[in-house]
Short mmCIF file of C-alpha atoms in Angstrom, two decimals:
data_model
loop_
_atom_site.label_atom_id
_atom_site.label_comp_id
_atom_site.label_asym_id
_atom_site.label_seq_id
_atom_site.Cartn_x
_atom_site.Cartn_y
_atom_site.Cartn_z
CA UNK B 1 -17.99 -13.92 7.26
CA UNK B 2 -14.90 -11.61 6.70
CA UNK B 3 -13.46 -8.61 8.56
CA UNK B 4 -12.38 -5.94 6.47
CA UNK B 5 -10.27 -2.90 7.30
CA UNK B 6 -8.96 0.34 5.68
CA UNK B 7 -6.15 2.47 6.07
CA UNK B 8 -3.70 4.96 4.42
CA UNK B 9 -0.64 3.01 3.83
CA UNK B 10 2.09 5.39 5.41
CA UNK B 11 1.50 3.47 8.89
CA UNK B 12 -1.14 3.15 11.45
CA UNK B 13 -2.00 0.82 14.08
CA UNK B 14 -5.82 -0.17 14.12
CA UNK B 15 -6.98 -1.93 17.16
CA UNK B 16 -10.23 -3.95 17.00
CA UNK B 17 -11.34 -4.48 20.53
CA UNK B 18 -14.23 -6.31 22.03
CA UNK B 19 -15.74 -6.04 25.47
CA UNK B 20 -16.74 -9.24 27.16
CA UNK B 21 -18.33 -9.57 30.47
CA UNK B 22 -21.02 -10.93 32.46
CA UNK B 23 -21.83 -11.06 36.20
CA UNK B 24 -19.16 -10.03 38.31
CA UNK B 25 -18.50 -11.08 41.93
CA UNK B 26 -15.28 -11.19 44.28
CA UNK B 27 -13.16 -12.86 41.80
CA UNK B 28 -12.35 -10.86 38.57
CA UNK B 29 -13.23 -12.53 35.23
CA UNK B 30 -10.13 -13.65 33.27
CA UNK B 31 -10.08 -13.84 29.59
CA UNK B 32 -8.86 -16.92 28.07
CA UNK B 33 -8.29 -17.23 24.25
CA UNK B 34 -8.21 -20.81 22.68
CA UNK B 35 -8.15 -22.07 19.38
CA UNK B 36 -11.22 -24.09 17.89
CA UNK B 37 -10.64 -27.64 17.77
CA UNK B 38 -8.01 -27.46 20.56
CA UNK B 39 -7.95 -29.20 23.92
CA UNK B 40 -7.70 -27.10 27.17
CA UNK B 41 -7.38 -27.67 30.80
CA UNK B 42 -8.43 -25.04 33.11
CA UNK B 43 -7.26 -25.61 36.85
CA UNK B 44 -8.95 -24.00 39.76
CA UNK B 45 -7.07 -23.73 43.06
CA UNK B 46 -9.76 -24.02 45.67
CA UNK B 47 -9.40 -27.72 47.11
CA UNK B 48 -10.92 -30.95 45.65
CA UNK B 49 -14.57 -30.68 46.35
CA UNK B 50 -15.13 -27.99 43.34
CA UNK B 51 -17.96 -27.45 40.95
CA UNK B 52 -17.66 -26.00 37.73
CA UNK B 53 -20.55 -24.06 36.00
CA UNK B 54 -20.87 -22.29 32.74
CA UNK B 55 -23.09 -19.32 32.27
CA UNK B 56 -24.45 -20.23 35.95
CA UNK B 57 -25.47 -23.81 34.75
CA UNK B 58 -23.88 -26.81 36.58
CA UNK B 59 -21.30 -28.47 34.22
CA UNK B 60 -18.98 -30.77 36.14
CA UNK B 61 -16.83 -31.27 39.47
CA UNK B 62 -13.26 -31.45 40.04
CA UNK B 63 -10.16 -29.35 40.47
CA UNK B 64 -9.49 -29.10 36.56
CA UNK B 65 -12.11 -28.56 33.85
CA UNK B 66 -11.05 -30.57 30.74
CA UNK B 67 -12.63 -29.20 27.34
CA UNK B 68 -11.76 -31.34 24.34
CA UNK B 69 -12.21 -30.19 20.63
CA UNK B 70 -13.33 -26.83 21.90
CA UNK B 71 -15.86 -25.33 19.44
CA UNK B 72 -17.71 -21.88 19.27
CA UNK B 73 -20.47 -23.34 21.15
CA UNK B 74 -18.11 -23.46 24.36
CA UNK B 75 -18.11 -19.75 24.33
CA UNK B 76 -19.12 -18.34 27.76
CA UNK B 77 -18.16 -17.65 31.35
CA UNK B 78 -16.81 -20.63 33.54
CA UNK B 79 -16.83 -20.30 37.09
CA UNK B 80 -15.24 -22.44 39.83
CA UNK B 81 -17.20 -23.05 43.09
CA UNK B 82 -16.15 -24.29 46.60
CA UNK B 83 -18.39 -26.31 48.84
CA UNK B 84 -20.10 -23.24 50.19
CA UNK B 85 -20.84 -21.87 46.66
CA UNK B 86 -18.39 -19.19 46.75
CA UNK B 87 -16.85 -18.30 43.28
CA UNK B 88 -12.86 -19.23 43.56
CA UNK B 89 -12.36 -18.41 39.84
CA UNK B 90 -14.03 -16.84 36.67
CA UNK B 91 -12.84 -17.52 33.30
CA UNK B 92 -14.35 -15.82 30.08
CA UNK B 93 -13.62 -18.55 27.44
CA UNK B 94 -13.28 -17.06 23.80
CA UNK B 95 -12.78 -19.88 21.06
CA UNK B 96 -11.39 -18.24 17.81
CA UNK B 97 -8.82 -18.58 15.29
CA UNK B 98 -5.20 -17.54 14.63
CA UNK B 99 -5.07 -15.00 11.86
CA UNK B 100 -4.45 -15.89 8.43
CA UNK B 101 -2.19 -13.43 6.16
CA UNK B 102 -4.31 -10.53 5.44
CA UNK B 103 -5.16 -10.04 1.56
CA UNK B 104 -4.08 -6.57 0.62
CA UNK B 105 -5.18 -4.28 -1.97
CA UNK B 106 -3.98 -0.77 -2.84
CA UNK B 107 -5.11 1.92 -5.15
CA UNK B 108 -4.35 5.35 -5.96
CA UNK B 109 -7.53 7.61 -6.73
CA UNK B 110 -5.66 10.86 -6.00
CA UNK B 111 -2.54 10.25 -8.06
CA UNK B 112 0.07 11.55 -7.42
CA UNK B 113 -0.63 12.87 -3.84
CA UNK B 114 -1.50 9.60 -2.05
CA UNK B 115 -2.86 6.17 -2.12
CA UNK B 116 -5.13 4.03 -0.15
CA UNK B 117 -4.91 0.44 0.88
CA UNK B 118 -7.46 -2.07 2.32
CA UNK B 119 -7.09 -5.61 3.65
CA UNK B 120 -9.39 -8.53 4.38
CA UNK B 121 -8.88 -11.04 7.04
CA UNK B 122 -10.53 -14.48 6.11
CA UNK B 123 -11.73 -16.39 7.94
CA UNK B 124 -12.81 -13.78 10.74
CA UNK B 125 -10.55 -14.72 13.74
CA UNK B 126 -13.53 -14.17 16.23
CA UNK B 127 -11.03 -12.60 18.76
CA UNK B 128 -9.69 -9.05 19.34
CA UNK B 129 -7.04 -8.63 16.56
CA UNK B 130 -4.64 -5.94 15.96
CA UNK B 131 -3.11 -4.74 12.61
CA UNK B 132 0.33 -3.24 12.24
CA UNK B 133 0.90 -1.48 9.00
CA UNK B 134 4.45 -0.70 7.60
CA UNK B 135 5.39 0.83 4.35
CA UNK B 136 8.78 1.29 2.65
CA UNK B 137 10.68 1.46 -0.60
CA UNK B 138 11.97 -1.80 -1.53
CA UNK B 139 15.35 -0.15 -2.26
CA UNK B 140 17.15 2.71 -0.44
CA UNK B 141 16.74 5.95 -1.87
CA UNK B 142 18.27 9.59 -1.54
CA UNK B 143 15.15 11.22 -2.94
CA UNK B 144 12.65 13.08 -0.67
CA UNK B 145 9.03 11.66 -0.33
CA UNK B 146 7.46 13.90 -2.99
CA UNK B 147 10.26 12.76 -5.59
CA UNK B 148 9.72 9.18 -4.80
CA UNK B 149 6.03 9.50 -5.80
CA UNK B 150 7.15 10.45 -9.27
CA UNK B 151 9.76 7.55 -9.73
CA UNK B 152 8.99 4.04 -10.99
CA UNK B 153 10.49 2.54 -7.68
CA UNK B 154 8.72 -0.27 -6.29
CA UNK B 155 7.27 -0.17 -2.78
CA UNK B 156 6.09 -2.62 -0.26
CA UNK B 157 3.15 -2.48 2.25
CA UNK B 158 3.15 -4.92 5.08
CA UNK B 159 0.08 -5.85 7.15
CA UNK B 160 0.77 -7.94 10.22
CA UNK B 161 -2.35 -9.37 12.01
CA UNK B 162 -1.92 -10.07 15.80
CA UNK B 163 -4.06 -11.71 18.31
CA UNK B 164 -3.68 -14.20 21.28
CA UNK B 165 -3.38 -17.27 18.96
CA UNK B 166 -0.68 -15.90 16.71
CA UNK B 167 0.57 -13.60 14.08
CA UNK B 168 0.45 -13.53 10.12
CA UNK B 169 1.65 -11.13 7.69
CA UNK B 170 0.26 -10.22 4.28
CA UNK B 171 1.87 -7.73 1.84
CA UNK B 172 1.49 -6.06 -1.51
CA UNK B 173 4.38 -4.66 -3.80
CA UNK B 174 3.53 -2.16 -5.97
CA UNK B 175 4.64 0.61 -8.22
CA UNK B 176 2.46 3.86 -7.56
CA UNK B 177 1.68 4.52 -11.34
CA UNK B 178 0.55 0.80 -11.73
CA UNK B 179 -2.25 1.17 -9.15
CA UNK B 180 -3.67 4.51 -10.45
CA UNK B 181 -7.54 4.30 -10.49
CA UNK B 182 -9.73 7.39 -10.53
CA UNK B 183 -13.05 7.63 -8.70
CA UNK B 184 -15.89 7.74 -11.09
CA UNK B 185 -16.96 10.99 -12.77
CA UNK B 186 -19.78 12.84 -11.03
CA UNK B 187 -22.65 15.30 -11.83
CA UNK B 188 -23.72 13.61 -14.78
CA UNK B 189 -26.21 15.53 -16.92
CA UNK B 190 -28.08 14.63 -20.13
CA UNK B 191 -29.83 17.25 -22.26
CA UNK B 192 -31.91 16.20 -25.11
CA UNK B 193 -31.24 18.28 -28.06
CA UNK B 194 -33.59 16.60 -30.84
CA UNK B 195 -35.63 13.44 -30.76
CA UNK B 196 -32.49 11.36 -31.70
CA UNK B 197 -29.64 13.23 -29.86
CA UNK B 198 -28.55 14.03 -26.53
CA UNK B 199 -25.56 15.85 -24.86
CA UNK B 200 -24.03 14.25 -21.82
CA UNK B 201 -21.89 16.20 -19.39
CA UNK B 202 -20.15 15.42 -16.26
CA UNK B 203 -17.35 16.58 -13.99
CA UNK B 204 -14.11 14.95 -12.92
CA UNK B 205 -14.02 13.07 -9.68
CA UNK B 206 -13.29 15.57 -6.87
CA UNK B 207 -10.64 13.16 -5.40
CA UNK B 208 -8.65 13.73 -8.47
CA UNK B 209 -6.46 16.50 -7.46
CA UNK B 210 -4.91 18.03 -10.82
CA UNK B 211 -6.65 17.45 -14.01
CA UNK B 212 -4.54 20.09 -15.75
CA UNK B 213 -0.94 18.37 -15.31
CA UNK B 214 -2.57 14.86 -14.91
CA UNK B 215 -5.57 14.94 -17.23
CA UNK B 216 -8.15 12.17 -17.50
CA UNK B 217 -9.88 10.78 -20.35
CA UNK B 218 -13.57 9.33 -20.29
CA UNK B 219 -15.45 6.37 -21.72
CA UNK B 220 -19.30 6.57 -22.04
CA UNK B 221 -21.76 3.59 -22.11
CA UNK B 222 -25.42 3.61 -22.69
CA UNK B 223 -27.93 0.78 -22.73
CA UNK B 224 -31.86 0.76 -22.79
CA UNK B 225 -34.36 -1.31 -20.88
CA UNK B 226 -34.98 -4.96 -21.54
CA UNK B 227 -31.68 -4.90 -23.39
CA UNK B 228 -28.51 -6.57 -22.32
CA UNK B 229 -26.09 -5.18 -24.81
CA UNK B 230 -24.65 -1.92 -24.07
CA UNK B 231 -22.85 0.54 -26.40
CA UNK B 232 -19.62 1.98 -25.46
CA UNK B 233 -18.20 5.25 -26.79
CA UNK B 234 -14.85 6.98 -26.54
CA UNK B 235 -12.40 7.63 -24.92
CA UNK B 236 -12.82 11.26 -24.88
CA UNK B 237 -10.56 13.92 -23.39
CA UNK B 238 -13.49 16.56 -22.84
CA UNK B 239 -16.12 15.97 -20.09
CA UNK B 240 -19.02 16.03 -22.62
CA UNK B 241 -20.24 14.19 -25.76
CA UNK B 242 -23.17 13.93 -27.86
CA UNK B 243 -24.76 10.70 -28.44
CA UNK B 244 -26.90 10.11 -31.83
CA UNK B 245 -29.16 7.55 -33.06
CA UNK B 246 -31.34 7.29 -30.16
CA UNK B 247 -34.65 5.76 -30.81
CA UNK B 248 -38.08 7.02 -29.66
CA UNK B 249 -39.97 5.21 -26.98
CA UNK B 250 -36.69 3.86 -25.31
CA UNK B 251 -35.58 4.76 -21.67
CA UNK B 252 -31.63 4.65 -21.80
CA UNK B 253 -29.24 4.41 -18.90
CA UNK B 254 -25.95 6.26 -19.21
CA UNK B 255 -22.78 5.84 -17.36
CA UNK B 256 -19.21 7.33 -17.57
CA UNK B 257 -15.77 6.13 -16.25
CA UNK B 258 -12.49 7.80 -15.93
CA UNK B 259 -9.07 6.82 -16.46
CA UNK B 260 -5.39 8.36 -16.66
CA UNK B 261 -4.84 9.98 -20.04
CA UNK B 262 -1.42 7.91 -20.30
CA UNK B 263 -3.11 4.69 -19.39
CA UNK B 264 -1.53 4.36 -16.05
CA UNK B 265 -3.24 1.94 -13.60
CA UNK B 266 -7.02 1.01 -14.62
CA UNK B 267 -10.02 2.62 -15.28
CA UNK B 268 -12.54 3.83 -12.58
CA UNK B 269 -15.96 2.01 -11.83
CA UNK B 270 -18.74 3.28 -13.73
CA UNK B 271 -20.48 6.37 -12.53
CA UNK B 272 -24.22 5.89 -11.08
CA UNK B 273 -26.38 5.73 -14.16
CA UNK B 274 -28.62 8.59 -15.28
CA UNK B 275 -31.86 7.74 -17.30
CA UNK B 276 -32.85 9.52 -20.52
CA UNK B 277 -36.37 8.81 -21.66
CA UNK B 278 -36.81 9.49 -25.42
CA UNK B 279 -40.61 10.30 -26.38
CA UNK B 280 -42.29 8.15 -28.65
CA UNK B 281 -43.00 9.59 -32.08
#
């Protein structure tokens, strides 16, 4: 299982918090975070005649609770009881893992205005974990922020994962133009103009801010039921094409993807497919 988080790379602090608790009494419950596979000794300062319980079930006796090779099954609330049964201490034990370096991915679906980054934490630490995000140019610059976006200056995004067992940092170095990736086109429509021809139209992705100064080009693919081979057409600069050579009795699936006209970055994912059923002759 993995933990995935999202953020705009200009810097945020994302806190993932857990709420742990059970029955409370005079003694507050203390959280104790331990690494899976470790050994832990938990003292109780209430004399020698003490009983330890876990989740209200008797466990062992003595002033110190020894846990060897802690596993996830050891999760629970441990209570230390005196001779009269009163609770001297309560510990909520949370086994988990120190963070590994987050795997970072950045893309710019709204070039040149902004970019987005996501990161994945594998394995899941199973503990409350914070993520500290920092972003900066790799070299000092005298340009303002808007000017930097139009340069080929490299930038770096650092994601530091922090929990009770440690810290780890992942990073991604990028040039904004290299991570351009539009969202898929939308509002795909198909109009059959004859038995073998159809006009396909669409609109640019709404997240792309300026198709005049930063035009897109489009690739179209279509395939039919019970067939693994698809046909790819384009790229085209206009948001419409006419497909010819369609065969009667087939149901076609048609999709469109977008990319920067100057081939910066990568192509979008395919749009949701739209069906076209060609009547039988």
